[in-house]
Coordinates of C-alpha atoms and ligand atoms in Angstrom, one line a residue:
X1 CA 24.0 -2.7 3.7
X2 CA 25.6 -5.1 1.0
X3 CA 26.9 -8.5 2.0
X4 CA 26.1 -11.8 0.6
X5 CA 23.3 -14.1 2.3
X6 CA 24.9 -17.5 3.8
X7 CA 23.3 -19.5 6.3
X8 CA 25.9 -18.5 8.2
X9 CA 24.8 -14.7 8.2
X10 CA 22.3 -13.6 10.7
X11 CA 20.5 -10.3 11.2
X12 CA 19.6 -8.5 14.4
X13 CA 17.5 -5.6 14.7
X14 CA 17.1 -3.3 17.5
X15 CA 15.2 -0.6 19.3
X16 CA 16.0 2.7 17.2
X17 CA 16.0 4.9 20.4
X18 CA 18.2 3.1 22.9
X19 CA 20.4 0.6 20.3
X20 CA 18.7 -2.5 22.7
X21 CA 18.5 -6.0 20.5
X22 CA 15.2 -6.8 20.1
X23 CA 15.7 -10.0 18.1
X24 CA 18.4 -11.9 16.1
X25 CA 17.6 -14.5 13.1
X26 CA 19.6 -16.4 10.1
X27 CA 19.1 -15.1 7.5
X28 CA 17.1 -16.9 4.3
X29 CA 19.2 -16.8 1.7
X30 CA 17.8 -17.7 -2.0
X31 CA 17.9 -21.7 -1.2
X32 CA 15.9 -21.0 1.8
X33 CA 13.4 -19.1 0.7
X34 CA 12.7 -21.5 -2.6
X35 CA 11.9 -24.1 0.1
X36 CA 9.3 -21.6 2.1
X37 CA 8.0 -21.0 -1.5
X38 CA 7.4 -24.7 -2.1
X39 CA 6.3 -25.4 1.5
X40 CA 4.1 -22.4 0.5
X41 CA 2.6 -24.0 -2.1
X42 CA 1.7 -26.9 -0.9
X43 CA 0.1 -25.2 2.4
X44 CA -1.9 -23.5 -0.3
X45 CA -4.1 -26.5 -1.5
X46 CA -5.1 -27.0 1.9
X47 CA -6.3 -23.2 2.2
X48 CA -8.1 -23.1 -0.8
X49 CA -9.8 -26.1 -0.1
X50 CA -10.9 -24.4 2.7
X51 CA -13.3 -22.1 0.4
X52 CA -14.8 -18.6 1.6
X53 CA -16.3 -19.7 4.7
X54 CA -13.8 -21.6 6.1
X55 CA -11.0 -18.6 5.2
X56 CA -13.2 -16.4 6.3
X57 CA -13.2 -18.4 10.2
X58 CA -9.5 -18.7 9.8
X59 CA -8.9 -14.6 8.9
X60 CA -11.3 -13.9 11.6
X61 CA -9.9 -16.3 14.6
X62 CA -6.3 -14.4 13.7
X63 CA -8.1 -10.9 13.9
X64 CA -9.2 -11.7 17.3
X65 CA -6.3 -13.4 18.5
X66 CA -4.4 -10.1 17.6
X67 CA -6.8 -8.1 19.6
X68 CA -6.4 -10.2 23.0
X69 CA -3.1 -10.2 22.7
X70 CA -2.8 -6.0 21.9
X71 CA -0.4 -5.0 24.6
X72 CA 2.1 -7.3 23.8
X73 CA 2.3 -6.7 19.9
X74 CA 1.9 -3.1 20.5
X75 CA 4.8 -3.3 23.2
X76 CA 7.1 -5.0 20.3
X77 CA 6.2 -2.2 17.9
X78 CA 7.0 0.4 20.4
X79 CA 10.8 -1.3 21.0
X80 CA 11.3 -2.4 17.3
X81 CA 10.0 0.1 15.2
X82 CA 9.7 2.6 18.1
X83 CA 6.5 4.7 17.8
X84 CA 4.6 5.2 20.9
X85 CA 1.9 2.7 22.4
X86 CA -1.1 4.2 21.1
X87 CA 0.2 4.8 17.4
X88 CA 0.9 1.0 17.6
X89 CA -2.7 0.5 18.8
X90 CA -4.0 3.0 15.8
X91 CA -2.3 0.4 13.6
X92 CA -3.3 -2.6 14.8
X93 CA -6.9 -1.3 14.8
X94 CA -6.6 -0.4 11.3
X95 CA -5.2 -3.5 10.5
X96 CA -7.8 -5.8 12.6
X97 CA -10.3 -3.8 10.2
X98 CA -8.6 -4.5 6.5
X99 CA -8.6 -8.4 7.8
X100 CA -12.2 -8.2 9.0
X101 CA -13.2 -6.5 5.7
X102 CA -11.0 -8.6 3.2
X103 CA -12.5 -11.8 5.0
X104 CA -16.3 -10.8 4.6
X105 CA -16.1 -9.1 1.8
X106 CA -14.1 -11.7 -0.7
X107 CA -16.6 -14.1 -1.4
X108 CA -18.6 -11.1 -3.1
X109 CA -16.1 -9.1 -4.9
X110 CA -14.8 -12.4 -6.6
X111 CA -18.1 -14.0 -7.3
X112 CA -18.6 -15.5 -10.7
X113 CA -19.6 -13.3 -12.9
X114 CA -22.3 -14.7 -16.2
X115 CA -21.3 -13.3 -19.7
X116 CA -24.3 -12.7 -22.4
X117 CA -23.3 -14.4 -25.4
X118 CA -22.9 -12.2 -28.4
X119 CA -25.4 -13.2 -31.4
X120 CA -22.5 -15.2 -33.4
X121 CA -22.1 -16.8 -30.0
X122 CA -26.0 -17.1 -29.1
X123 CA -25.4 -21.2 -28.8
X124 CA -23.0 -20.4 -25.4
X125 CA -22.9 -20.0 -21.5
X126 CA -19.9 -17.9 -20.4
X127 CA -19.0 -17.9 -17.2
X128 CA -15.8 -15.6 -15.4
X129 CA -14.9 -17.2 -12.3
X130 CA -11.7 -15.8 -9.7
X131 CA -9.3 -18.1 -8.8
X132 CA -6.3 -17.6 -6.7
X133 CA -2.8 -17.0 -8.1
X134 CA -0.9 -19.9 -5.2
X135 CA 1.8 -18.2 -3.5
X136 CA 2.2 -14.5 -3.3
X137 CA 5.6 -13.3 -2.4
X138 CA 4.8 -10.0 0.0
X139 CA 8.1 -7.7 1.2
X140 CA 7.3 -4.8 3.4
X141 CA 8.6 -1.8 5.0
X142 CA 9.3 -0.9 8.5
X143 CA 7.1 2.3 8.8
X144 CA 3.8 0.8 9.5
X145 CA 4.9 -3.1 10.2
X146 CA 1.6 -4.3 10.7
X147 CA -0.8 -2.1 8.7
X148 CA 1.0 -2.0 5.4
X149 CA 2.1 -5.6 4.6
X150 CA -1.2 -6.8 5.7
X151 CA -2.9 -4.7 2.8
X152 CA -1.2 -7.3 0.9
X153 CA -1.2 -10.4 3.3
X154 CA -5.0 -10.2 4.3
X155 CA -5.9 -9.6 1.0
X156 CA -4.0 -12.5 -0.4
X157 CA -5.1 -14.9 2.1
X158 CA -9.2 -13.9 1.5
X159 CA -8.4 -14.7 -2.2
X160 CA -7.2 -18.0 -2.3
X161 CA -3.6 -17.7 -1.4
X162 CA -0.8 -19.0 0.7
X163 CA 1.6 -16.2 1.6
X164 CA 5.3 -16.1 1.9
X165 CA 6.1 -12.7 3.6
X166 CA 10.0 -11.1 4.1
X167 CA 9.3 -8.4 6.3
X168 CA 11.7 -5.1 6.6
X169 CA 15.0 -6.1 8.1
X170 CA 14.4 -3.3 10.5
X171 CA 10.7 -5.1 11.6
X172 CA 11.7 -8.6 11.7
X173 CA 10.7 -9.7 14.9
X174 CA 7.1 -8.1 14.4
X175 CA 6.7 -9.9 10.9
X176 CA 7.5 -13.1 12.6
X177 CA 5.0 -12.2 15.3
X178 CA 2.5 -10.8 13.1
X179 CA 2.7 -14.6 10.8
X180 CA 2.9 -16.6 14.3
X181 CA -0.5 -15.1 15.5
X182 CA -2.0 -16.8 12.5
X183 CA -0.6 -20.1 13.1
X184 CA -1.4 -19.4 17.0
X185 CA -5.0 -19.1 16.2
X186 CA -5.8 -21.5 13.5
X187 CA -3.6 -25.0 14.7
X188 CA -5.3 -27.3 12.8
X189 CA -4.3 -25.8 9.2
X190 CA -0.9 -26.9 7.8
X191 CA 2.2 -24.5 8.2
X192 CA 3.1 -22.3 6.1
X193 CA -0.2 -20.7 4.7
X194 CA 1.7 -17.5 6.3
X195 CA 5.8 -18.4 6.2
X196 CA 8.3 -16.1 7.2
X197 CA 11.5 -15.3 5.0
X198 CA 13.8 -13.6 6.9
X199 CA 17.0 -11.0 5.2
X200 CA 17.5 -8.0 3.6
X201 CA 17.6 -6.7 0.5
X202 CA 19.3 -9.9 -1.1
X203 CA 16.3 -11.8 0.8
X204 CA 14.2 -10.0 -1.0
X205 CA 15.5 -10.0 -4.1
X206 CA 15.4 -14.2 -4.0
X207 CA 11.8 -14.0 -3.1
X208 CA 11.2 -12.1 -6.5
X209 CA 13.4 -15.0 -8.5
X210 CA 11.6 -17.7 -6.4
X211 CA 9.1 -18.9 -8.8
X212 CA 5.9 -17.2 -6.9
X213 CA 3.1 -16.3 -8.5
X214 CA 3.0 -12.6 -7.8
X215 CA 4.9 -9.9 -5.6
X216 CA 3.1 -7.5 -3.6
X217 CA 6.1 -4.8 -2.5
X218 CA 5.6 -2.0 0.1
X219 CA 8.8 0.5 -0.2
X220 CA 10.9 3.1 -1.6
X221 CA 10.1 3.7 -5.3
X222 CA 13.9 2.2 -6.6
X223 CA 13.2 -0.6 -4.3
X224 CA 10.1 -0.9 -6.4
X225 CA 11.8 -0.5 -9.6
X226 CA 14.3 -3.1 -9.1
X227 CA 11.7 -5.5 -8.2
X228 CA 9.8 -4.9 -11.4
X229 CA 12.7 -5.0 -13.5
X230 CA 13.7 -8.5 -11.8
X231 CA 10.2 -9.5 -12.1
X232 CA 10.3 -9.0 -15.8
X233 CA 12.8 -11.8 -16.2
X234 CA 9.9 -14.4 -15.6
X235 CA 6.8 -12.2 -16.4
X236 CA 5.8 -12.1 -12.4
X237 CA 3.5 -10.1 -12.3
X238 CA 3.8 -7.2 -9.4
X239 CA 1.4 -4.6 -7.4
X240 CA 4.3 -2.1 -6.0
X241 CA 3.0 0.3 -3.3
X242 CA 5.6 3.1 -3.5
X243 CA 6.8 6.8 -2.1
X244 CA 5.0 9.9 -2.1
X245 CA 5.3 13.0 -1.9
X246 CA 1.6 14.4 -0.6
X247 CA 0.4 17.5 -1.3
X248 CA -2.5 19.8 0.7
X249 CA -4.4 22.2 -1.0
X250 CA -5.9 25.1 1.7
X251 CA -8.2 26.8 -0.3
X252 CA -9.5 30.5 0.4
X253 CA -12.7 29.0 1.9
X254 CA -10.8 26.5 4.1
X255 CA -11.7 25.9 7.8
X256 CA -8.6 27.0 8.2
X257 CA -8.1 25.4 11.8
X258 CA -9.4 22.5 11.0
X259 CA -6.6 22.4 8.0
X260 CA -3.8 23.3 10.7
X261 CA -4.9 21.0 12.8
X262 CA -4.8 17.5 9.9
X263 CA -1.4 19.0 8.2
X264 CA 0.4 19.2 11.8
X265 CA -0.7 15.7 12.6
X266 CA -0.5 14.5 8.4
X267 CA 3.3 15.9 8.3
X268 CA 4.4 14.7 11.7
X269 CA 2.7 12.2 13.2
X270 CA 5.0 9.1 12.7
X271 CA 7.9 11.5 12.9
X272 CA 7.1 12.0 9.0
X273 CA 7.7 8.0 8.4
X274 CA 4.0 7.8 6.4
X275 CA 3.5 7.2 2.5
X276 CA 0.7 9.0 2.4
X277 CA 2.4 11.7 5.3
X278 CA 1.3 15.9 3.9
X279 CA 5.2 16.8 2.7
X280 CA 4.0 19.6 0.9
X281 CA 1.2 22.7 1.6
X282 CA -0.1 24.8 -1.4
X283 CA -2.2 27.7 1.0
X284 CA -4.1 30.5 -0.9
X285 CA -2.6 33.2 -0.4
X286 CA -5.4 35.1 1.4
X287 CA -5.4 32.5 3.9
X288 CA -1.4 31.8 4.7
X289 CA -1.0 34.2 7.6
X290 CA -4.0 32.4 9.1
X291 CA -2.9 28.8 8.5
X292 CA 0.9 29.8 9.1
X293 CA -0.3 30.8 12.8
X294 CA -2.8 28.1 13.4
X295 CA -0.1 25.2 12.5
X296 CA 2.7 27.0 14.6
X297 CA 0.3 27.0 17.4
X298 CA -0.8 23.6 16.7
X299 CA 2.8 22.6 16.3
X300 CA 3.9 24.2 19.8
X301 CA 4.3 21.9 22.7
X302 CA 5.0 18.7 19.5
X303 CA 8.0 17.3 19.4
X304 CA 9.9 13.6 19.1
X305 CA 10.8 11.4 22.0
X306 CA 10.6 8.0 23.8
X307 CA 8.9 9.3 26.8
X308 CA 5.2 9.0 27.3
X309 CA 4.8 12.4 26.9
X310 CA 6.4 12.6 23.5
X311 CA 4.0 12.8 20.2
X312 CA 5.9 10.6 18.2
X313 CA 9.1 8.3 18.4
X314 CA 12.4 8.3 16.9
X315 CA 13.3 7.8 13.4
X316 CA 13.4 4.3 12.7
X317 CA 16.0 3.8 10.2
X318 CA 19.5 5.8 10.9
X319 CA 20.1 6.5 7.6
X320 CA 17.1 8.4 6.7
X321 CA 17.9 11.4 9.7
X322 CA 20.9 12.1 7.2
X323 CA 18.5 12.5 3.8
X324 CA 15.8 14.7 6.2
X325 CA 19.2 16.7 7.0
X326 CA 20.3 16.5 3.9
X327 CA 16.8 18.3 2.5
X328 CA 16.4 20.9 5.3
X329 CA 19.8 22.4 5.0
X330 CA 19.1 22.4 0.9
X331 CA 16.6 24.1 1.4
X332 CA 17.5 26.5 3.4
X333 CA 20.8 27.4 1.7
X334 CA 18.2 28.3 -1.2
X335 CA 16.2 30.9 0.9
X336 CA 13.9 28.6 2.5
X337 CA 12.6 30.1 5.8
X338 CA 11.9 27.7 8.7
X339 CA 8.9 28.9 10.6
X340 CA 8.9 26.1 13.1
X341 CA 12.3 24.3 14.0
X342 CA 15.4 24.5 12.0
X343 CA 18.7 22.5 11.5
X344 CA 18.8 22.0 15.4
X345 CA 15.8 19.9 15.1
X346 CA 17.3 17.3 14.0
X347 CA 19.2 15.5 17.0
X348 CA 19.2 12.2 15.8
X349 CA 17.6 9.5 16.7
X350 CA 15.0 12.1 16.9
X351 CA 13.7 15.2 14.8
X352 CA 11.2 17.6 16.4
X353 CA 9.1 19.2 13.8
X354 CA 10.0 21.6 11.1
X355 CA 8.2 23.8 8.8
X356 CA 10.2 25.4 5.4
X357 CA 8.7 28.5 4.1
X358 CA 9.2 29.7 0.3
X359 CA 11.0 26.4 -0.8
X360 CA 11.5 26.5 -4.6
X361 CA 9.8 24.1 -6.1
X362 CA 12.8 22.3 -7.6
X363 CA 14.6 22.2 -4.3
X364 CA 14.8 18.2 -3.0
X365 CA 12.9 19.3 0.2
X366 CA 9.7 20.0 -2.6
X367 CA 10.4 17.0 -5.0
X368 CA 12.1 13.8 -3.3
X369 CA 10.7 12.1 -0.6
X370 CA 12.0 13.7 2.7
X371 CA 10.1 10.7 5.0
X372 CA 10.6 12.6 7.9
X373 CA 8.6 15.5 10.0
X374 CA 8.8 18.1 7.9
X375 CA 6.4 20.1 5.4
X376 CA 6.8 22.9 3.1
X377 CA 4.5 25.8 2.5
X378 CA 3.8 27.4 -0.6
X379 CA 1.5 30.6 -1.2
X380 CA -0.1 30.3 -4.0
X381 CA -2.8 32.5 -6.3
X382 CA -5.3 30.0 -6.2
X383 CA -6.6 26.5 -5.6
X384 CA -6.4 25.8 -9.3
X385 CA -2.1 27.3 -9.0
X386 CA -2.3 25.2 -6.3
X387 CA -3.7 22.2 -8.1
X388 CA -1.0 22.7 -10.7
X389 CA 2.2 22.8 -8.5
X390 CA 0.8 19.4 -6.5
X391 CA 0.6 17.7 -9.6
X392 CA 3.9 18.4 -11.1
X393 CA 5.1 15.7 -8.8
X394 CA 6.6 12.1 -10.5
X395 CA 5.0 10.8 -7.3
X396 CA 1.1 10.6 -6.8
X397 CA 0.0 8.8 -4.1
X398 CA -2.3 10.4 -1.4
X399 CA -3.3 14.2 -1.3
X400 CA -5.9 16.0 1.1
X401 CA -7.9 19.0 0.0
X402 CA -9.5 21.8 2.1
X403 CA -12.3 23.5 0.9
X404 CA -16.0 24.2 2.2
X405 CA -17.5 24.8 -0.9
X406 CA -15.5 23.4 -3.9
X407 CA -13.4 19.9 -2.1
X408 CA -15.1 17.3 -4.2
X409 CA -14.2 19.4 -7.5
X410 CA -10.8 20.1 -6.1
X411 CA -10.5 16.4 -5.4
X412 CA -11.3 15.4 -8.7
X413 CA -8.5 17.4 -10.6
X414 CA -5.5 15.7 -8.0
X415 CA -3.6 13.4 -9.7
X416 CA -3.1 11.1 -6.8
X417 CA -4.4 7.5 -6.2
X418 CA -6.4 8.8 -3.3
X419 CA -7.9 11.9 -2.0
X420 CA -9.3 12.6 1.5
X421 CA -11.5 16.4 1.3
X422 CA -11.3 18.2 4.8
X423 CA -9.2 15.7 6.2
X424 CA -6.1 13.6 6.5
X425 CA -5.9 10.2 5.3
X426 CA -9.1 9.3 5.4
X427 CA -9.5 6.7 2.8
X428 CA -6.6 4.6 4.2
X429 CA -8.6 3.8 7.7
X430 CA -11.5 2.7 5.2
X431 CA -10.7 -1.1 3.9
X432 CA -13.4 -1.0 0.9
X433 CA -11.2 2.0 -0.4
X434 CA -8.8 0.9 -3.0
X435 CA -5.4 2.6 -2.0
X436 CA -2.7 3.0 -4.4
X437 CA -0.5 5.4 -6.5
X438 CA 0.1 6.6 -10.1
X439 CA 3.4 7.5 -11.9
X440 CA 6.6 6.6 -9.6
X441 CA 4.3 5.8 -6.3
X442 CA 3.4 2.5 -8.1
X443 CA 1.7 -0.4 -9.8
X444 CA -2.0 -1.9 -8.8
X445 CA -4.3 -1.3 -6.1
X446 CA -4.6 -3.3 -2.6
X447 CA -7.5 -3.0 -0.6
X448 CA -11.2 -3.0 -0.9
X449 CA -12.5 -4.9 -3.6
X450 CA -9.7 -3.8 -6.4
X451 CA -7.0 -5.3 -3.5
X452 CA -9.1 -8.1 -3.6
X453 CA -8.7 -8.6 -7.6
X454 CA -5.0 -7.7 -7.7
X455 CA -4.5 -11.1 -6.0
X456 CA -6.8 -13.5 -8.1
X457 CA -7.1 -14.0 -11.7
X458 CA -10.1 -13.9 -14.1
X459 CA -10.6 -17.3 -15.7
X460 CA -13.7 -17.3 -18.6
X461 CA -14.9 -20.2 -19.4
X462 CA -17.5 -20.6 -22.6
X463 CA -19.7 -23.9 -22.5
X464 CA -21.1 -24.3 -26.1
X465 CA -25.1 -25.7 -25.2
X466 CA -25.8 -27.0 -28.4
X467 CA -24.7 -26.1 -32.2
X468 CA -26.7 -23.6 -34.2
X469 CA -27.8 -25.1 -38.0
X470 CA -27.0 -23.0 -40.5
X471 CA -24.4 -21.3 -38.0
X472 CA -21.6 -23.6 -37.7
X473 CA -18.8 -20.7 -38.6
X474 CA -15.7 -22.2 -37.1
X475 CA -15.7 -25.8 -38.5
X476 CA -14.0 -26.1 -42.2
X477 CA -17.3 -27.4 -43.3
X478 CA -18.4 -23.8 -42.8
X479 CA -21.7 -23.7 -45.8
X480 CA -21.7 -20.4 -47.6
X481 CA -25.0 -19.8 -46.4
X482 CA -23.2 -19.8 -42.6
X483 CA -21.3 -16.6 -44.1
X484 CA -24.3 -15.4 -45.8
X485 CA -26.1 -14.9 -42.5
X486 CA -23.0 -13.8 -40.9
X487 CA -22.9 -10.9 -43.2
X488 CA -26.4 -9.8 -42.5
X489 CA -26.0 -10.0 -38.9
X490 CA -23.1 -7.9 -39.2
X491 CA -24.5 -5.3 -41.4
X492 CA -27.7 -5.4 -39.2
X493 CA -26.2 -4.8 -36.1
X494 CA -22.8 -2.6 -36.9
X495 CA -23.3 -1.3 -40.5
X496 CA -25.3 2.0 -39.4
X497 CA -23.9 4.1 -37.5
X498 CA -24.8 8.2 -37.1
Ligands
NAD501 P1 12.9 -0.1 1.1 O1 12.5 0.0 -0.3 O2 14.2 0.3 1.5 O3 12.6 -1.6 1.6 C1 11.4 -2.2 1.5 C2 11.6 -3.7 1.5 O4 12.2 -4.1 0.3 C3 12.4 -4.2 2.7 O5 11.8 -5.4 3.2 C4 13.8 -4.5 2.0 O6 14.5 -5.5 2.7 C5 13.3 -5.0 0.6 N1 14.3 -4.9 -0.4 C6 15.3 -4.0 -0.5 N2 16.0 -4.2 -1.7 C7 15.3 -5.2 -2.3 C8 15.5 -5.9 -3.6 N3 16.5 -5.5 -4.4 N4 14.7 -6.8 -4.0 C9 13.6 -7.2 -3.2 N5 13.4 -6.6 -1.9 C10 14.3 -5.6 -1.5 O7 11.7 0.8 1.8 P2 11.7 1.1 3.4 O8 12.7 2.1 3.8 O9 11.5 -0.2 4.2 O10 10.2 1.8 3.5 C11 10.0 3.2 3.3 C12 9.5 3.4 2.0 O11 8.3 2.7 1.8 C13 9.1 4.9 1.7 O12 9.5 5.2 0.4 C14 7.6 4.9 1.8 O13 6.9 5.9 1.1 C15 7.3 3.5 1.3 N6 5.9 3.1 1.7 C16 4.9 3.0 0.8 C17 3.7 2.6 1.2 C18 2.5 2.5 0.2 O14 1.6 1.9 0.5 N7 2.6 3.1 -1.0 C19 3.4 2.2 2.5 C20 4.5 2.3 3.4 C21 5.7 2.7 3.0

């Protein structure tokens, strides 16, 4: 949607299976969110002053008063974003652990570090210390509301920083929710160590101009772009946490059921709305008949729904039932087979599973992000063909690999930012895993200690101890001698080399 931000505009989001409002807000438009920025900033003396330990209380008291009040977060995620209670639960779980793991484990990963002093340099104590960056701008999605934002936010917040967050349009009221809890649990800190922006797009796009001292953006990969190239204008720096377009290997040694069984759950579970959601199978081809059954059987009985029976919700965003459409019937029309579901799957708001046979591997449904529950299967030669095919992709961000006796080695040769062997998604429910992508699925790294970096900055400091006679080299009363020396040293240590 394009419109210009006013005070006057407002935005109201609703409950994608039943069209109910679930909240309405002004919108933040560029003036707005310049004041958050600076109400930001000052919010973030306070917090650093605070130091590890005191963070770490703060991070931890917000953990806990997310937990005890579970039911009615994950009863907002349900109606706003509309996956059913116990994927909300999932989330928040795995989003309880990131903040418990970023708070205890900051203090480590951005210790001080010493630096030896070279032997021209003997005379010096170097020192790298992390320091926060101030105000990070974060801008989210809408998939996971909680989970992915907070790879950024908790992060952030164990570094050093304040935090001024614009959460998806079609999430507002849990962002506000999510940055309320924090303030709920820690009232004697100043506002605005967490503050809300609220808009779309044009929101967004102010918080990149805003002055803050880094983004950390969660979307579609030319959402990302855009950001960058806006960023560019004032050197912000950016970690961009993009699309995917995941890729399974089954390889002839597979347990092939326990394959079937991650790739049904990997392609579907969400209704398809994951980053790191399997969108594409490479099976050897001894093996295919096997998986092909095991996944339709694991796939029977799974479809979308608001009911409490139903294995995952509706599509949250309208617009993206028409690109899933848009792929399926593409793929068909170019002699893709569907060997679970079809066309009539999709009935939006929801789409019950479907599984495309034989796609070619230029078709949209094999190269563009679908983002919905779909997969296609390819039989291939082998696991190295099938290697090959998953990393002709622009995008690289997850992959999963199936293999009893060759995984690791499989593993190694994906060009993907992350790689779980025998399973699905494994590294993303571990917080000390850095998770990120390469080529179009992004910039930088959050979690885990790298996710910890990304939102500090190295700062080396060199203390001269005393002076070194006959080594004064960067004076202009440098003697000739100084050079003399300087030249043997040099020759000594870098002349021979075999
Ligand atoms: P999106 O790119 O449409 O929107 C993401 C956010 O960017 C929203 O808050 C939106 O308002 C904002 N935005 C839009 N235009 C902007 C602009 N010009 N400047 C600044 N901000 C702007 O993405 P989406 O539909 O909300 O989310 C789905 C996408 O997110 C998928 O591509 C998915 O793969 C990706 N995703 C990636 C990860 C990851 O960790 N790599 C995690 C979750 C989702």
């Amino acid at each position: 949607m394009t419109q210009t931000a006013s005070v006057t505009d407002t935005l109201t989001s609703v409950d994608p299976a039943t069209g109910a409002v679930v909240g309405e807000w002004p919108v933040d438009d560029a003036e707005a969110v310049r004041a958050a920025v600076a109400a930001a900033r000052a919010a973030a003396r306070a917090w650093v002053g605070l130091g590890f330990d005191g963070r770490k209380k703060a991070l931890l008291r917000w953990k806990a008063h997310l937990v005890n009040h579970a039911d009615e977060l994950c009863e907002l995620v349900r109606r706003e974003n509309g996956k059913p209670l116990d994927d909300a639960y999932l989330e928040l779980a795995l989003t309880v652990e990131h903040i418990d793991w970023a708070a205890k484990n900051a203090r480590k990963a951005l210790a001080p570090r010493k630096v030896r002093p070279g032997p021209l340099t003997a005379n010096f104590a170097g020192v790298v210390e992390q320091r926060p960056l101030g105000v990070v701008g974060v801008i989210g999605p809408w998939n996971y509301p909680l989970y992915t934002p907070n790879g950024s936010i908790a992060y952030a917040l164990a570094a050093g920083n304040a935090v001024v967050y614009k959460p998806s349009e079609y999430t507002t009221a849990i962002g506000h929710y999510f940055a309320a809890a924090f303030a709920k649990a820690n009232p004697e800190l100043p506002d605005g160590i967490i503050a809300v922006v609220t808009g779309r797009g044009e929101t967004g796009a102010a918080l990149v101009r805003s002055g803050v001292d880094k983004i950390a953006f969660t979307g579609s990969t030319p959402t990302g772009k855009r950001i960058m190239a806006a960023a560019a204008e004032s050197l912000t720096p950016v970690v961009l946490e993009c699309g995917g377009k995941d890729a399974v290997i089954v390889a002839e040694d597979a347990d092939v059921a326990a394959a079937a069984d991650a790739v049904a759950f990997g392609a579907m579970g969400n209704s398809g709305q994951t980053c790191v959601g399997i969108e594409r199978a490479y099976v050897v081809k001894d093996v295919l008949d096997d998986f092909l059954a095991q996944l339709k059987s694991r796939l029977a009985g799974v479809r979308a729904g608001s009911d409490a029976e139903a294995s995952y919700g509706p599509m949250t965003m309208p617009s993206q039932v028409d690109v899933v459409a848009a792929h399926v019937k593409d793929a068909m029309a170019r002699g893709g087979q569907a060997v679970v579901g079809g066309l009539d799957s999709i009935r939006a708001p929801y789409i019950d599973p479907v599984v495309l046979l034989d796609v070619p591997e230029d078709a949209p449904a094999v190269v563009e992000e679908t983002f919905g529950p779909t997969l296609t299967v390819r039989a291939v030669d082998s696991a190295a063909e099938a290697v090959e095919l998953a990393n002709a992709s622009k995008y690289g961000l997850g992959s999963a690999v199936f293999s009893k006796s060759h995984g690791m080695e499989l593993a190694r040769a994906m060009r993907a930012g992350a790689t779980s062997v025998n399973s699905f998604i494994g590294f993303a429910a571990q917080p000390g895993m850095p998770f990120g992508g390469v080529g179009e699925s992004g910039v930088g790294r959050i979690h885990g200690a790298a996710g910890l970096l990304e939102f500090s900055r190295p700062h080396s400091i060199a203390r001269q101890r005393f002076s070194i006679p006959g080594l004064a080299l960067l004076t202009f009363d440098r003697k000739p001698s100084a050079m003399a020396l300087t030249r043997k040293i040099t020759e000594l240590r870098h002349g021979r080399h075999k």
